[in-house]
Amino acid sequence: MDLSNPTRHIAVYQRRRAALLAQMQAAGGGIAVIETAPELHRNADSEFPYRFDSNFYYLTGFSEPGAALVLIAGDGSRTAPQSILFCREKNEEREIWDGYRHGPVAARELFGFTAAHDIESFETKLKELMANQPTVWALMGAGLDGRIAKGIELLRERSRNGQLAPTSLRDLAPLLGEMRLIKDAHELAIMREAGRISAAAHVRAMRACKPGLREYHLEAELLYEFRRQGAESPAYTSIVGTGANSCILHYRAGNTEIRNGDVVLIDAGCELHGYASDITRTFPANGKFTGEQKAIYELVLAAQEASIAAVRSGRRFSDYHEASVRTLTDGLIQLKLLEGSVDGAIESLAYRRFYMHGAGHWLGLDVHDAGEYMDVNAPYNSEAPEAKRRARRLLAPGMVVTVEPGLYIRPAKDVPEGFWNIGVRIEDDIVVTETGHENLTRGVPVTVAEIEALMRS
Ligand code: GLY
Ligand code: MN
Ligand code: MN
């Protein structure tokens, strides 16, 4: 199955559009407008590498810039739902400089739209298409508001011709968020492959590591493997942090030299056919963990195992974070890095000195993917601590999460020196299944013995 070419899978995208149209129709109908991302200027006459908008791509499979999708729900009987693409016209001169454009005629045919038009006609046609529609659906805050407002204003001026302007504006984000949260078979097939490539890249970087190299050398190994295996790019800026840098959560690979006795933390994943993977591994620069590094590492691994066990259909999204907090807090007390009882250190949030982030997030087209984390039907309690004001939602088959507990130990008078500058995070990508879960990223070693064996080889 060639997953790299969306035109071989147009039924996948047509099914998603039909599902969204059915929901719009059930909610009273209307017209939806979704633009792809703009091209971004970098400097002089250079652009940043182009990346389409995730919602637009999810519904179209169309990756060219300068495109928009319009969906019209129809009334369910007399008028059929429509799915209309706006894209750039063919242009021989521009295609010589910038590359192939499908143009509306070929795009309509190959991607299976009801109709397709030149993007140059978007504003004019949008106004016509909005006439007599009760509701405009858009991604609020996505920058379309101005053009929609202009179209509505023009329609109001013409209402004497019988063209009524829409009277309600509704947000598409919750509908698309819910859809994107549950991955279909097509998405899971791509995400499995993305996980496999990213795992291979981590193995390559671990094998290449030795004291004296610099962080960017390992970043280059990751990138080499991503591209060698056909991934478009990293899904986010790769983190390669050694020594004290392993304790900086949003560090990027820099030029720090990797020193004997330090740990190296790599958080990196490729983007394949638009889908992110997200793996973190931590290993000793010289291939052999010190006693303190091993103690912290095995504690984080135990926390990750406890968390992964809580990733099951019917459990709450918050359960796996809470499992990691309990395991880490218990271990920190045993290592004498925290004092008091486990319940006391959880209650007082004392563990946050060493574990200050959540245990994971949704993963998909975006590395921090779309979809609500809360149970929107649960009561809101403004008196509760921030994270507990509303219950988190239940996990269900098809959701994909990362599980990424960590401990970050910075130099401090009350911490024995052997623990200083040990930052450890272990992150894998987990699919919730009917009966449990599937780990997409175990192609890269995770136990102390496996990592030491790989680095010896
Ligand atoms: N690398 C981004 C994250 O782990 O959430
Ligand atoms: Mn990550
Ligand atoms: Mn992550």
mmCIF file of C-alpha atoms and ligand atoms in Angstrom, residues 236 267 278 280 360-361 367-368 402 404 427, ligand 3:
data_model
loop_
_atom_site.group_PDB
_atom_site.id
_atom_site.type_symbol
_atom_site.label_atom_id
_atom_site.label_comp_id
_atom_site.label_asym_id
_atom_site.label_seq_id
_atom_site.Cartn_x
_atom_site.Cartn_y
_atom_site.Cartn_z
ATOM 1 C CA TYR A 236 9.308 19.446 15.812
ATOM 2 C CA ASP A 267 13.658 14.013 22.135
ATOM 3 C CA ASP A 278 7.629 11.726 19.231
ATOM 4 C CA THR A 280 12.607 10.472 23.908
ATOM 5 C CA GLY A 360 1.845 13.128 27.657
ATOM 6 C CA HIS A 361 -0.455 14.506 24.986
ATOM 7 C CA VAL A 367 2.808 16.680 17.612
ATOM 8 C CA HIS A 368 0.507 18.170 20.245
ATOM 9 C CA THR A 402 2.605 9.930 24.147
ATOM 10 C CA GLU A 404 6.752 10.634 28.636
ATOM 11 C CA GLU A 427 8.823 8.763 25.723
HETATM 12 MN MN MN B 3 5.782 14.497 23.545
#
